[in-house]
Amino acid sequence: MSRLFRLKEKLMNLEPVLGTTITSVKWSGLVQKAAQYPLDFILFDLEHGTLSIEGIEESLRICRLTDLPSIVRVPDSVPNIISKTLDMGADGLLLPRIEKAEQVEIAVRAARYFPRGRKGCGGFSNFRPEDESSTDRYNDNRMIFIQMESDEGLKMLPSILSKFKAELSGVIIGPYDASIMYGTPLNIKSDVIKNFIKKVFSICRQENISCGIFVDNRSMIQGYRELGANIFWVGSEISFICESYAALCESFKEAIEE
């Protein structure tokens, strides 16, 4: 079973999945190294950081060749960006700042072939071997995740899932943007954000759909797991580099002070 199919199976069964982010480093060797570890997915962030859609093309190809599932957070629900990202080989999309059903509808139409959407056919890496050049299998094999980052999104989530659940692979919380929108900027441990997280997870459990959250570092995973998360999108290449630098400097300080 390919890692993509295993990921889809885990998401369908609400099993824990682990992924991380690349935000700025476009060297494809980083992806090749990441593929050696039992990550469920790697996410390329086109909303923040310095990556461009053209800049991730080689990395997406390495993901395909190493069987590491790839998800791209697009800047917005824009049809040509969504379609082009998939044509370049992405296995899934993360849609940020979802607050309206129309945003999801636009993405589905751009990401799915007829009759489920209106995607155009093209791109060197559009089809995977698992698709067997079938548009029906293609539609089933590409993942769409939506991101909850505001009270407006929370209020619309039940109706969005009621209409589009069959097209979605999961719901992921962006805690920092949510903290700003709820008036407690960057304080993701405030009562209002804790309540927001619990409500999103509760709605997802009721709808039997995978849910998760961006996690700064591994120390936060258990707490969110206890709240009901099964998708753990942890850190970025930049945060891991900074953690390693901090650990090196701390070890050096301890060594010279002994």
Coordinates of C-alpha atoms in Angstrom, one line a residue:
M1 CA 0.0 0.0 0.0
S2 CA 1.4 3.4 -0.9
R3 CA 1.9 6.0 1.8
L4 CA -0.8 8.1 0.2
F5 CA -3.4 5.3 0.5
R6 CA -2.2 4.6 4.0
L7 CA -2.7 8.3 4.9
K8 CA -6.2 8.3 3.4
E9 CA -7.0 5.2 5.3
K10 CA -5.8 6.7 8.6
L11 CA -7.8 9.9 8.0
M12 CA -11.0 7.9 7.2
N13 CA -10.5 5.9 10.4
L14 CA -9.7 9.0 12.5
E15 CA -6.2 7.5 13.3
P16 CA -3.4 9.8 14.4
V17 CA -1.3 11.3 11.5
L18 CA 1.8 13.3 11.7
G19 CA 3.1 15.9 9.3
T20 CA 5.4 18.9 9.2
T21 CA 5.9 22.1 7.1
I22 CA 8.4 23.5 4.7
T23 CA 8.0 27.3 4.5
S24 CA 11.2 28.7 3.0
V25 CA 13.8 26.1 2.0
K26 CA 13.2 25.1 -1.7
W27 CA 16.1 22.7 -1.8
S28 CA 14.5 19.4 -2.8
G29 CA 17.1 17.4 -0.9
L30 CA 15.3 18.4 2.3
V31 CA 12.2 16.5 1.1
Q32 CA 14.3 13.5 0.2
K33 CA 15.7 13.4 3.7
A34 CA 12.3 13.9 5.3
A35 CA 10.9 10.9 3.2
Q36 CA 13.3 8.6 5.2
Y37 CA 11.2 9.2 8.3
P38 CA 7.7 7.8 9.1
L39 CA 5.9 11.1 8.4
D40 CA 2.4 10.8 7.1
F41 CA 2.7 14.0 5.0
I42 CA 4.7 17.1 4.3
L43 CA 3.1 20.4 3.8
F44 CA 4.4 23.2 1.6
D45 CA 3.2 26.6 2.8
L46 CA 2.4 29.1 0.0
E47 CA 0.4 31.3 2.3
H48 CA 3.3 32.4 4.5
G49 CA 7.1 32.0 4.2
T50 CA 9.0 32.6 0.9
L51 CA 8.1 29.7 -1.3
S52 CA 6.4 30.3 -4.6
I53 CA 4.2 27.9 -6.6
E54 CA 7.0 27.4 -9.2
G55 CA 9.6 27.0 -6.4
I56 CA 8.0 23.8 -5.0
E57 CA 7.7 22.0 -8.4
E58 CA 10.9 20.0 -7.9
S59 CA 10.1 19.1 -4.3
L60 CA 6.7 17.9 -5.3
R61 CA 8.3 15.6 -7.8
I62 CA 10.7 14.3 -5.1
C63 CA 7.6 13.6 -2.9
R64 CA 6.1 11.6 -5.7
L65 CA 9.3 9.6 -6.3
T66 CA 9.8 8.9 -2.6
D67 CA 6.1 8.1 -1.9
L68 CA 5.8 10.9 0.6
P69 CA 2.3 12.5 0.5
S70 CA 2.4 16.2 -0.2
I71 CA -0.1 18.8 0.8
V72 CA 0.1 22.5 -0.3
R73 CA -1.4 25.3 1.6
V74 CA -2.5 27.6 -1.1
P75 CA -2.8 31.4 -0.5
D76 CA -6.6 31.4 -1.0
S77 CA -9.4 29.6 -2.8
V78 CA -8.3 30.7 -6.3
P79 CA -9.2 28.3 -9.1
N80 CA -6.1 28.6 -11.2
I81 CA -3.7 28.3 -8.3
I82 CA -5.6 25.2 -7.0
S83 CA -5.6 23.5 -10.4
K84 CA -2.0 24.4 -11.2
T85 CA -0.8 23.1 -7.8
L86 CA -2.5 19.7 -8.4
D87 CA -1.1 19.6 -12.0
M88 CA 2.4 20.0 -10.5
G89 CA 1.9 16.9 -8.4
A90 CA 0.4 17.9 -5.0
D91 CA -1.6 15.1 -3.4
G92 CA -3.7 17.5 -1.3
L93 CA -4.6 21.1 -0.6
L94 CA -5.1 23.1 2.6
L95 CA -7.5 26.0 2.3
P96 CA -6.8 28.8 4.8
R97 CA -9.3 31.2 6.4
I98 CA -12.4 29.3 5.6
E99 CA -15.5 31.2 6.6
K100 CA -18.0 30.7 3.8
A101 CA -19.3 27.6 2.0
E102 CA -18.5 29.4 -1.3
Q103 CA -14.8 29.2 -0.6
V104 CA -15.0 25.4 -0.4
E105 CA -17.2 25.2 -3.4
I106 CA -14.7 27.1 -5.5
A107 CA -11.9 24.8 -4.4
V108 CA -13.9 21.6 -5.1
R109 CA -14.8 22.8 -8.6
A110 CA -11.2 23.7 -9.3
A111 CA -9.7 20.5 -7.8
R112 CA -12.2 17.8 -9.1
Y113 CA -12.8 16.6 -12.6
F114 CA -16.4 16.4 -13.9
P115 CA -19.0 15.5 -12.7
R116 CA -17.7 16.5 -9.2
G117 CA -16.0 19.6 -10.4
R118 CA -14.8 21.5 -13.4
K119 CA -11.0 21.0 -13.4
G120 CA -9.1 21.2 -16.6
C121 CA -6.9 18.3 -17.6
G122 CA -3.2 18.9 -17.9
G123 CA 0.2 19.0 -16.2
F124 CA 3.2 16.8 -16.3
S125 CA 2.6 15.3 -12.8
N126 CA -1.2 15.5 -12.6
F127 CA -1.9 11.8 -12.5
R128 CA -0.4 9.3 -10.1
P129 CA 0.2 5.6 -11.0
E130 CA -2.6 4.8 -8.5
D131 CA -5.0 6.9 -10.5
E132 CA -4.6 4.6 -13.4
S133 CA -5.4 7.6 -15.7
S134 CA -8.9 7.6 -14.4
T135 CA -10.5 10.9 -13.6
D136 CA -12.9 9.2 -11.1
R137 CA -9.9 7.7 -9.2
Y138 CA -8.1 11.0 -9.4
N139 CA -11.1 12.7 -7.7
D140 CA -11.0 10.2 -4.9
N141 CA -7.2 10.3 -4.5
R142 CA -6.7 14.0 -4.0
M143 CA -7.3 15.4 -0.5
I144 CA -8.8 18.7 0.5
F145 CA -8.4 20.1 4.0
I146 CA -10.1 23.3 5.3
Q147 CA -8.6 25.5 8.0
M148 CA -10.6 27.0 10.9
E149 CA -9.2 30.3 12.0
S150 CA -12.1 32.5 13.2
D151 CA -15.5 32.6 14.9
E152 CA -17.1 33.1 11.5
G153 CA -15.6 29.9 10.3
L154 CA -16.7 28.0 13.4
K155 CA -20.3 29.2 12.9
M156 CA -20.2 28.0 9.3
L157 CA -18.5 24.7 9.9
P158 CA -21.6 22.5 10.5
S159 CA -23.2 23.7 7.3
I160 CA -20.0 23.3 5.3
L161 CA -19.6 19.8 6.5
S162 CA -23.2 19.0 5.8
K163 CA -22.7 20.1 2.2
F164 CA -19.1 19.1 1.4
K165 CA -18.0 16.4 3.9
A166 CA -17.7 13.8 1.1
E167 CA -15.1 16.1 -0.6
L168 CA -13.0 16.8 2.5
S169 CA -10.3 14.8 4.2
G170 CA -10.1 16.8 7.4
V171 CA -10.4 20.1 9.3
I172 CA -7.3 21.8 10.7
I173 CA -7.2 24.7 13.2
G174 CA -4.8 27.6 12.8
P175 CA -4.5 28.6 16.5
Y176 CA -2.5 31.8 16.0
D177 CA -4.7 33.4 13.5
A178 CA -7.7 32.4 15.6
S179 CA -6.1 34.0 18.7
I180 CA -5.8 37.3 16.8
M181 CA -9.4 37.1 15.5
Y182 CA -10.7 36.3 19.0
G183 CA -8.9 39.3 20.5
T184 CA -6.1 37.4 22.4
P185 CA -3.3 37.9 19.9
L186 CA -0.8 35.0 19.8
N187 CA -2.1 33.7 23.1
I188 CA -3.3 30.3 22.1
K189 CA -3.8 29.2 25.7
S190 CA -6.5 31.8 26.4
D191 CA -9.9 30.5 27.6
V192 CA -11.5 31.7 24.4
I193 CA -9.1 29.8 22.2
K194 CA -9.3 26.7 24.2
N195 CA -13.1 26.9 23.9
F196 CA -12.8 27.5 20.1
I197 CA -10.6 24.4 19.7
K198 CA -12.9 22.2 21.7
K199 CA -15.9 23.3 19.7
V200 CA -14.2 22.6 16.4
F201 CA -13.1 19.2 17.5
S202 CA -16.6 18.4 18.9
I203 CA -18.3 19.3 15.6
C204 CA -15.8 17.1 13.7
R205 CA -16.4 14.2 16.1
Q206 CA -20.1 14.5 15.6
E207 CA -19.6 14.5 11.8
N208 CA -17.0 11.6 12.0
I209 CA -14.3 13.6 10.1
S210 CA -10.6 13.9 10.9
C211 CA -9.6 17.0 12.8
G212 CA -6.3 18.5 13.9
I213 CA -4.3 21.6 14.6
F214 CA -1.0 23.3 13.9
V215 CA 1.4 22.4 16.8
D216 CA 4.6 24.4 17.5
N217 CA 6.6 21.5 18.8
R218 CA 6.3 17.9 20.0
S219 CA 5.6 18.8 23.6
M220 CA 2.1 20.0 22.7
I221 CA 1.0 16.9 20.9
Q222 CA -0.4 15.0 23.9
G223 CA -2.5 17.9 25.1
Y224 CA -4.3 18.3 21.8
R225 CA -4.6 14.5 21.4
E226 CA -6.5 14.5 24.7
L227 CA -8.9 17.2 23.3
G228 CA -9.7 15.0 20.3
A229 CA -7.2 15.8 17.6
N230 CA -5.9 13.1 15.3
I231 CA -4.1 15.3 12.7
F232 CA -0.9 16.8 14.0
W233 CA 0.8 19.4 11.8
V234 CA 4.0 20.1 13.7
G235 CA 6.5 22.8 13.3
S236 CA 8.5 23.8 10.2
E237 CA 12.0 23.4 8.8
I238 CA 12.9 26.9 10.2
S239 CA 11.6 26.1 13.7
F240 CA 13.5 22.8 13.8
I241 CA 16.7 24.6 12.7
C242 CA 16.2 27.2 15.5
E243 CA 15.6 24.4 18.1
S244 CA 18.8 22.7 17.0
Y245 CA 20.8 26.0 17.3
A246 CA 19.3 26.6 20.7
A247 CA 20.2 23.1 21.9
L248 CA 23.7 23.5 20.5
C249 CA 24.3 26.8 22.3
E250 CA 22.9 25.4 25.6
S251 CA 25.1 22.4 25.4
F252 CA 28.1 24.6 24.7
K253 CA 27.3 26.8 27.6
E254 CA 27.0 23.8 30.0
A255 CA 30.2 22.3 28.7
I256 CA 32.4 25.4 29.2
E257 CA 30.8 26.2 32.7
E258 CA 31.7 22.8 34.1

